[in-house]
mmCIF file of C-alpha atoms in Angstrom:
data_model
loop_
_atom_site.group_PDB
_atom_site.id
_atom_site.type_symbol
_atom_site.label_atom_id
_atom_site.label_comp_id
_atom_site.label_asym_id
_atom_site.label_seq_id
_atom_site.Cartn_x
_atom_site.Cartn_y
_atom_site.Cartn_z
ATOM 1 C CA ASP A 1 117.697 25.109 167.946
ATOM 2 C CA VAL A 2 113.919 25.299 168.115
ATOM 3 C CA LYS A 3 112.466 28.399 169.615
ATOM 4 C CA VAL A 4 109.055 29.592 170.716
ATOM 5 C CA THR A 5 108.900 33.076 172.154
ATOM 6 C CA GLN A 6 106.111 34.869 173.950
ATOM 7 C CA SER A 7 105.793 38.623 173.992
ATOM 8 C CA SER A 8 105.798 39.073 177.768
ATOM 9 C CA ARG A 9 106.843 37.038 180.793
ATOM 10 C CA TYR A 10 104.669 39.038 183.187
ATOM 11 C CA LEU A 11 101.659 41.205 182.485
ATOM 12 C CA VAL A 12 99.337 43.195 184.743
ATOM 13 C CA LYS A 13 96.055 44.436 183.301
ATOM 14 C CA ARG A 14 92.847 45.999 184.563
ATOM 15 C CA THR A 15 89.430 44.385 184.363
ATOM 16 C CA GLY A 16 87.791 45.240 181.047
ATOM 17 C CA GLU A 17 91.024 45.889 179.177
ATOM 18 C CA LYS A 18 91.723 44.217 175.855
ATOM 19 C CA VAL A 19 94.792 42.046 176.164
ATOM 20 C CA PHE A 20 97.007 40.675 173.404
ATOM 21 C CA LEU A 21 99.379 37.791 174.020
ATOM 22 C CA GLU A 22 101.682 37.041 171.139
ATOM 23 C CA CYS A 23 103.588 33.897 170.300
ATOM 24 C CA VAL A 24 106.205 33.427 167.611
ATOM 25 C CA GLN A 25 107.870 30.211 166.481
ATOM 26 C CA ASP A 26 110.837 29.829 164.174
ATOM 27 C CA MET A 27 110.411 26.167 163.249
ATOM 28 C CA ASP A 28 108.003 26.556 160.321
ATOM 29 C CA HIS A 29 105.447 24.499 162.240
ATOM 30 C CA GLU A 30 101.928 24.172 160.923
ATOM 31 C CA ASN A 31 100.298 23.793 164.322
ATOM 32 C CA MET A 32 100.178 26.265 167.172
ATOM 33 C CA PHE A 33 98.390 26.092 170.509
ATOM 34 C CA TRP A 34 97.374 28.287 173.413
ATOM 35 C CA TYR A 35 96.942 26.800 176.894
ATOM 36 C CA ARG A 36 96.261 28.192 180.287
ATOM 37 C CA GLN A 37 97.681 26.582 183.388
ATOM 38 C CA ASP A 38 96.154 26.906 186.821
ATOM 39 C CA PRO A 39 97.110 25.182 190.077
ATOM 40 C CA GLY A 40 95.345 21.851 190.421
ATOM 41 C CA LEU A 41 93.851 22.022 186.930
ATOM 42 C CA GLY A 42 96.859 21.265 184.766
ATOM 43 C CA LEU A 43 97.077 22.544 181.201
ATOM 44 C CA ARG A 44 93.830 23.337 179.449
ATOM 45 C CA LEU A 45 93.663 23.994 175.733
ATOM 46 C CA ILE A 46 92.082 27.315 174.793
ATOM 47 C CA TYR A 47 92.493 27.411 171.000
ATOM 48 C CA PHE A 48 94.698 25.854 168.388
ATOM 49 C CA SER A 49 95.493 26.492 164.759
ATOM 50 C CA TYR A 50 96.609 23.986 162.139
ATOM 51 C CA ASP A 51 97.238 26.496 159.364
ATOM 52 C CA VAL A 52 97.353 30.207 158.635
ATOM 53 C CA LYS A 53 93.966 31.842 159.184
ATOM 54 C CA MET A 54 92.576 28.566 160.561
ATOM 55 C CA LYS A 55 91.537 28.148 164.179
ATOM 56 C CA GLU A 56 89.809 25.553 166.279
ATOM 57 C CA LYS A 57 88.275 25.858 169.731
ATOM 58 C CA GLY A 58 89.870 23.900 172.500
ATOM 59 C CA ASP A 59 88.349 22.976 175.817
ATOM 60 C CA ILE A 60 87.904 26.464 177.277
ATOM 61 C CA PRO A 61 87.548 29.059 174.480
ATOM 62 C CA GLU A 62 85.020 31.281 176.237
ATOM 63 C CA GLY A 63 86.295 34.807 176.751
ATOM 64 C CA TYR A 64 89.162 34.352 174.294
ATOM 65 C CA SER A 65 89.789 34.748 170.588
ATOM 66 C CA VAL A 66 92.843 34.095 168.432
ATOM 67 C CA SER A 67 94.467 35.330 165.277
ATOM 68 C CA ARG A 68 96.884 33.618 162.916
ATOM 69 C CA GLU A 69 97.705 35.895 160.018
ATOM 70 C CA LYS A 70 101.202 34.502 159.490
ATOM 71 C CA LYS A 71 102.481 30.977 159.915
ATOM 72 C CA GLU A 72 104.988 31.879 162.593
ATOM 73 C CA ARG A 73 102.710 34.007 164.756
ATOM 74 C CA PHE A 74 99.693 33.047 166.854
ATOM 75 C CA SER A 75 97.995 35.655 168.997
ATOM 76 C CA LEU A 76 95.638 35.150 171.912
ATOM 77 C CA ILE A 77 93.188 37.962 172.593
ATOM 78 C CA LEU A 78 91.234 38.611 175.735
ATOM 79 C CA GLU A 79 88.507 40.927 174.479
ATOM 80 C CA SER A 80 87.579 42.189 177.957
ATOM 81 C CA ALA A 81 89.854 40.854 180.645
ATOM 82 C CA SER A 82 88.284 39.527 183.817
ATOM 83 C CA THR A 83 89.844 38.520 187.134
ATOM 84 C CA ASN A 84 89.130 34.847 186.465
ATOM 85 C CA GLN A 85 91.489 35.049 183.501
ATOM 86 C CA THR A 86 94.422 35.570 185.835
ATOM 87 C CA SER A 87 96.611 32.633 184.943
ATOM 88 C CA MET A 88 99.773 31.349 183.315
ATOM 89 C CA TYR A 89 99.406 31.270 179.528
ATOM 90 C CA LEU A 90 101.531 28.897 177.508
ATOM 91 C CA CYS A 91 101.998 28.831 173.769
ATOM 92 C CA ALA A 92 103.265 25.790 171.891
ATOM 93 C CA SER A 93 103.899 24.699 168.336
ATOM 94 C CA SER A 94 104.303 21.355 166.610
ATOM 95 C CA ARG A 95 104.919 19.981 163.165
ATOM 96 C CA THR A 96 101.760 17.881 163.346
ATOM 97 C CA GLY A 97 98.833 17.958 165.742
ATOM 98 C CA THR A 98 99.856 14.773 167.500
ATOM 99 C CA GLU A 99 103.621 14.960 167.722
ATOM 100 C CA THR A 100 106.023 16.734 170.051
ATOM 101 C CA GLN A 101 105.021 20.201 171.126
ATOM 102 C CA TYR A 102 107.568 22.946 171.765
ATOM 103 C CA PHE A 103 106.596 25.438 174.402
ATOM 104 C CA GLY A 104 107.341 29.075 174.992
ATOM 105 C CA PRO A 105 108.430 30.299 178.446
ATOM 106 C CA GLY A 106 104.892 31.341 179.405
ATOM 107 C CA THR A 107 103.180 34.624 180.263
ATOM 108 C CA ARG A 108 101.941 35.118 183.784
ATOM 109 C CA LEU A 109 98.912 37.406 183.505
ATOM 110 C CA LEU A 110 97.394 39.174 186.479
ATOM 111 C CA VAL A 111 94.047 40.889 185.959
ATOM 112 C CA LEU A 112 93.157 43.371 188.692
ATOM 113 C CA SER B 1 88.178 15.974 176.884
ATOM 114 C CA GLN B 2 89.556 13.408 179.245
ATOM 115 C CA GLN B 3 92.871 14.197 180.801
ATOM 116 C CA GLY B 4 95.521 11.652 181.568
ATOM 117 C CA GLU B 5 96.004 11.243 185.265
ATOM 118 C CA GLU B 6 99.415 11.188 186.892
ATOM 119 C CA ASP B 7 100.123 9.394 190.102
ATOM 120 C CA PRO B 8 101.337 10.392 192.611
ATOM 121 C CA GLN B 9 100.455 14.089 192.664
ATOM 122 C CA ALA B 10 103.643 14.809 194.575
ATOM 123 C CA LEU B 11 106.802 12.825 195.270
ATOM 124 C CA SER B 12 109.745 13.645 197.485
ATOM 125 C CA ILE B 13 112.945 11.583 197.344
ATOM 126 C CA GLN B 14 116.605 11.782 198.287
ATOM 127 C CA GLU B 15 119.261 12.492 195.708
ATOM 128 C CA GLY B 16 120.499 9.264 194.162
ATOM 129 C CA GLU B 17 117.199 7.442 194.557
ATOM 130 C CA ASN B 18 114.972 6.466 191.654
ATOM 131 C CA ALA B 19 111.694 8.256 190.989
ATOM 132 C CA THR B 20 108.725 6.570 189.371
ATOM 133 C CA MET B 21 105.688 8.420 188.092
ATOM 134 C CA ASN B 22 102.630 6.816 186.573
ATOM 135 C CA CYS B 23 100.091 7.966 184.042
ATOM 136 C CA SER B 24 96.711 6.448 183.238
ATOM 137 C CA TYR B 25 94.369 7.318 180.414
ATOM 138 C CA LYS B 26 90.968 6.229 179.186
ATOM 139 C CA THR B 27 90.894 6.315 175.396
ATOM 140 C CA SER B 28 93.046 4.801 172.672
ATOM 141 C CA ILE B 29 96.243 6.604 171.780
ATOM 142 C CA ASN B 30 98.669 7.089 168.911
ATOM 143 C CA ASN B 31 101.469 7.952 171.257
ATOM 144 C CA LEU B 32 102.093 9.095 174.795
ATOM 145 C CA GLN B 33 104.523 11.845 175.691
ATOM 146 C CA TRP B 34 106.211 13.012 178.860
ATOM 147 C CA TYR B 35 107.113 16.624 179.557
ATOM 148 C CA ARG B 36 108.954 18.404 182.319
ATOM 149 C CA GLN B 37 108.257 21.862 183.707
ATOM 150 C CA ASN B 38 110.558 23.795 185.958
ATOM 151 C CA SER B 39 108.791 26.210 188.268
ATOM 152 C CA GLY B 40 107.297 29.151 186.388
ATOM 153 C CA ARG B 41 108.625 28.050 183.006
ATOM 154 C CA GLY B 42 107.307 26.401 179.863
ATOM 155 C CA LEU B 43 107.154 22.660 179.344
ATOM 156 C CA VAL B 44 110.051 20.754 177.820
ATOM 157 C CA HIS B 45 109.493 17.543 175.888
ATOM 158 C CA LEU B 46 111.299 14.541 177.372
ATOM 159 C CA ILE B 47 110.255 11.449 175.486
ATOM 160 C CA LEU B 48 107.588 10.113 173.136
ATOM 161 C CA ILE B 49 106.514 6.478 173.082
ATOM 162 C CA ARG B 50 104.294 5.176 170.310
ATOM 163 C CA SER B 51 101.369 2.838 170.867
ATOM 164 C CA ASN B 52 103.260 -0.085 169.319
ATOM 165 C CA GLU B 53 106.252 0.385 171.629
ATOM 166 C CA ARG B 54 106.537 -1.027 175.132
ATOM 167 C CA GLU B 55 109.652 0.636 176.479
ATOM 168 C CA LYS B 56 111.912 3.529 175.602
ATOM 169 C CA HIS B 57 115.077 4.941 177.134
ATOM 170 C CA SER B 58 116.711 8.326 177.041
ATOM 171 C CA GLY B 59 119.698 8.846 179.302
ATOM 172 C CA ARG B 60 118.479 8.366 182.892
ATOM 173 C CA LEU B 61 114.855 8.214 181.748
ATOM 174 C CA ARG B 62 112.930 5.042 181.100
ATOM 175 C CA VAL B 63 109.352 5.089 179.890
ATOM 176 C CA THR B 64 107.082 2.080 179.654
ATOM 177 C CA LEU B 65 103.699 1.804 178.008
ATOM 178 C CA ASP B 66 101.045 -0.833 178.617
ATOM 179 C CA THR B 67 98.192 -0.223 176.200
ATOM 180 C CA SER B 68 96.142 -3.091 177.633
ATOM 181 C CA LYS B 69 96.101 -1.334 180.993
ATOM 182 C CA LYS B 70 96.064 2.146 179.424
ATOM 183 C CA SER B 71 98.972 3.210 181.556
ATOM 184 C CA SER B 72 102.518 4.484 181.273
ATOM 185 C CA SER B 73 105.307 5.055 183.732
ATOM 186 C CA LEU B 74 108.313 7.354 183.784
ATOM 187 C CA LEU B 75 111.350 6.229 185.746
ATOM 188 C CA ILE B 76 114.159 8.645 186.537
ATOM 189 C CA THR B 77 117.199 6.785 187.801
ATOM 190 C CA ALA B 78 119.876 8.176 190.119
ATOM 191 C CA SER B 79 117.933 11.370 190.655
ATOM 192 C CA ARG B 80 119.629 14.717 191.118
ATOM 193 C CA ALA B 81 118.494 17.944 192.784
ATOM 194 C CA ALA B 82 118.231 19.438 189.282
ATOM 195 C CA ASP B 83 115.484 16.912 188.472
ATOM 196 C CA THR B 84 113.173 18.804 190.818
ATOM 197 C CA ALA B 85 110.264 19.831 188.585
ATOM 198 C CA SER B 86 106.732 18.917 187.592
ATOM 199 C CA TYR B 87 106.311 16.074 185.137
ATOM 200 C CA PHE B 88 103.326 15.735 182.825
ATOM 201 C CA CYS B 89 102.117 12.968 180.610
ATOM 202 C CA ALA B 90 100.214 13.859 177.448
ATOM 203 C CA ARG B 91 98.235 11.432 175.387
ATOM 204 C CA SER B 92 97.894 11.791 171.644
ATOM 205 C CA GLY B 93 94.874 10.344 169.884
ATOM 206 C CA ASN B 94 92.650 11.882 167.241
ATOM 207 C CA THR B 95 92.648 15.225 169.011
ATOM 208 C CA PRO B 96 95.426 17.580 170.081
ATOM 209 C CA LEU B 97 97.510 16.464 173.025
ATOM 210 C CA VAL B 98 95.640 16.060 176.288
ATOM 211 C CA PHE B 99 97.807 16.769 179.306
ATOM 212 C CA GLY B 100 97.454 15.350 182.777
ATOM 213 C CA LYS B 101 97.680 17.438 185.929
ATOM 214 C CA GLY B 102 101.258 16.469 186.619
ATOM 215 C CA THR B 103 103.439 15.005 189.339
ATOM 216 C CA ARG B 104 105.524 17.417 191.381
ATOM 217 C CA LEU B 105 108.898 15.827 192.068
ATOM 218 C CA SER B 106 111.195 17.154 194.766
ATOM 219 C CA VAL B 107 114.716 15.748 194.945
ATOM 220 C CA ILE B 108 116.413 16.588 198.209
ATOM 221 C CA ALA B 109 120.197 16.924 198.222
#
């Protein structure tokens, strides 16, 4: 059974903190994605990666960076968290960039 | 990027009724996918329809695609309270999936 896990379901951080969100998939997928989801705005793509050590900016990369050192792991980094980064963060993986994506359960981040 | 747009934004029906959700998009696609999200959870893939297909079924789900009108619809037949969720369409072209804003479906027992 396919599985995408995210390191935390809920996270509370202070403004200015460095935040790491980790995502692990066990399907040997090439592609991994980070989205944020906000009410009324749907899912917005932050970054994606189509191979180890490769990354591409999505629609809203500002304030975020990513790391993909191993195929199964894709990390999202908030270098200096701000209150406007309070959101639900969803990680997904897929075999190709255009086929079915498998999502993790999400991390609800609150930045105070 | 241009999101797909679902219609309606919210839908409330009685258990046993059918639910129809629509999705429109603006650019050409390779395929169109529908996902479901229960409150506070990740998205779950429901069905994928390719650009050369017109209709696809999966259990109580029926998806149609009209590429000339750049639209798709998701029909859930004989709805159940457990179908209460948000439903998203996602179009696949030359870029990663682009998700719409979703339709919130409430099925009342």
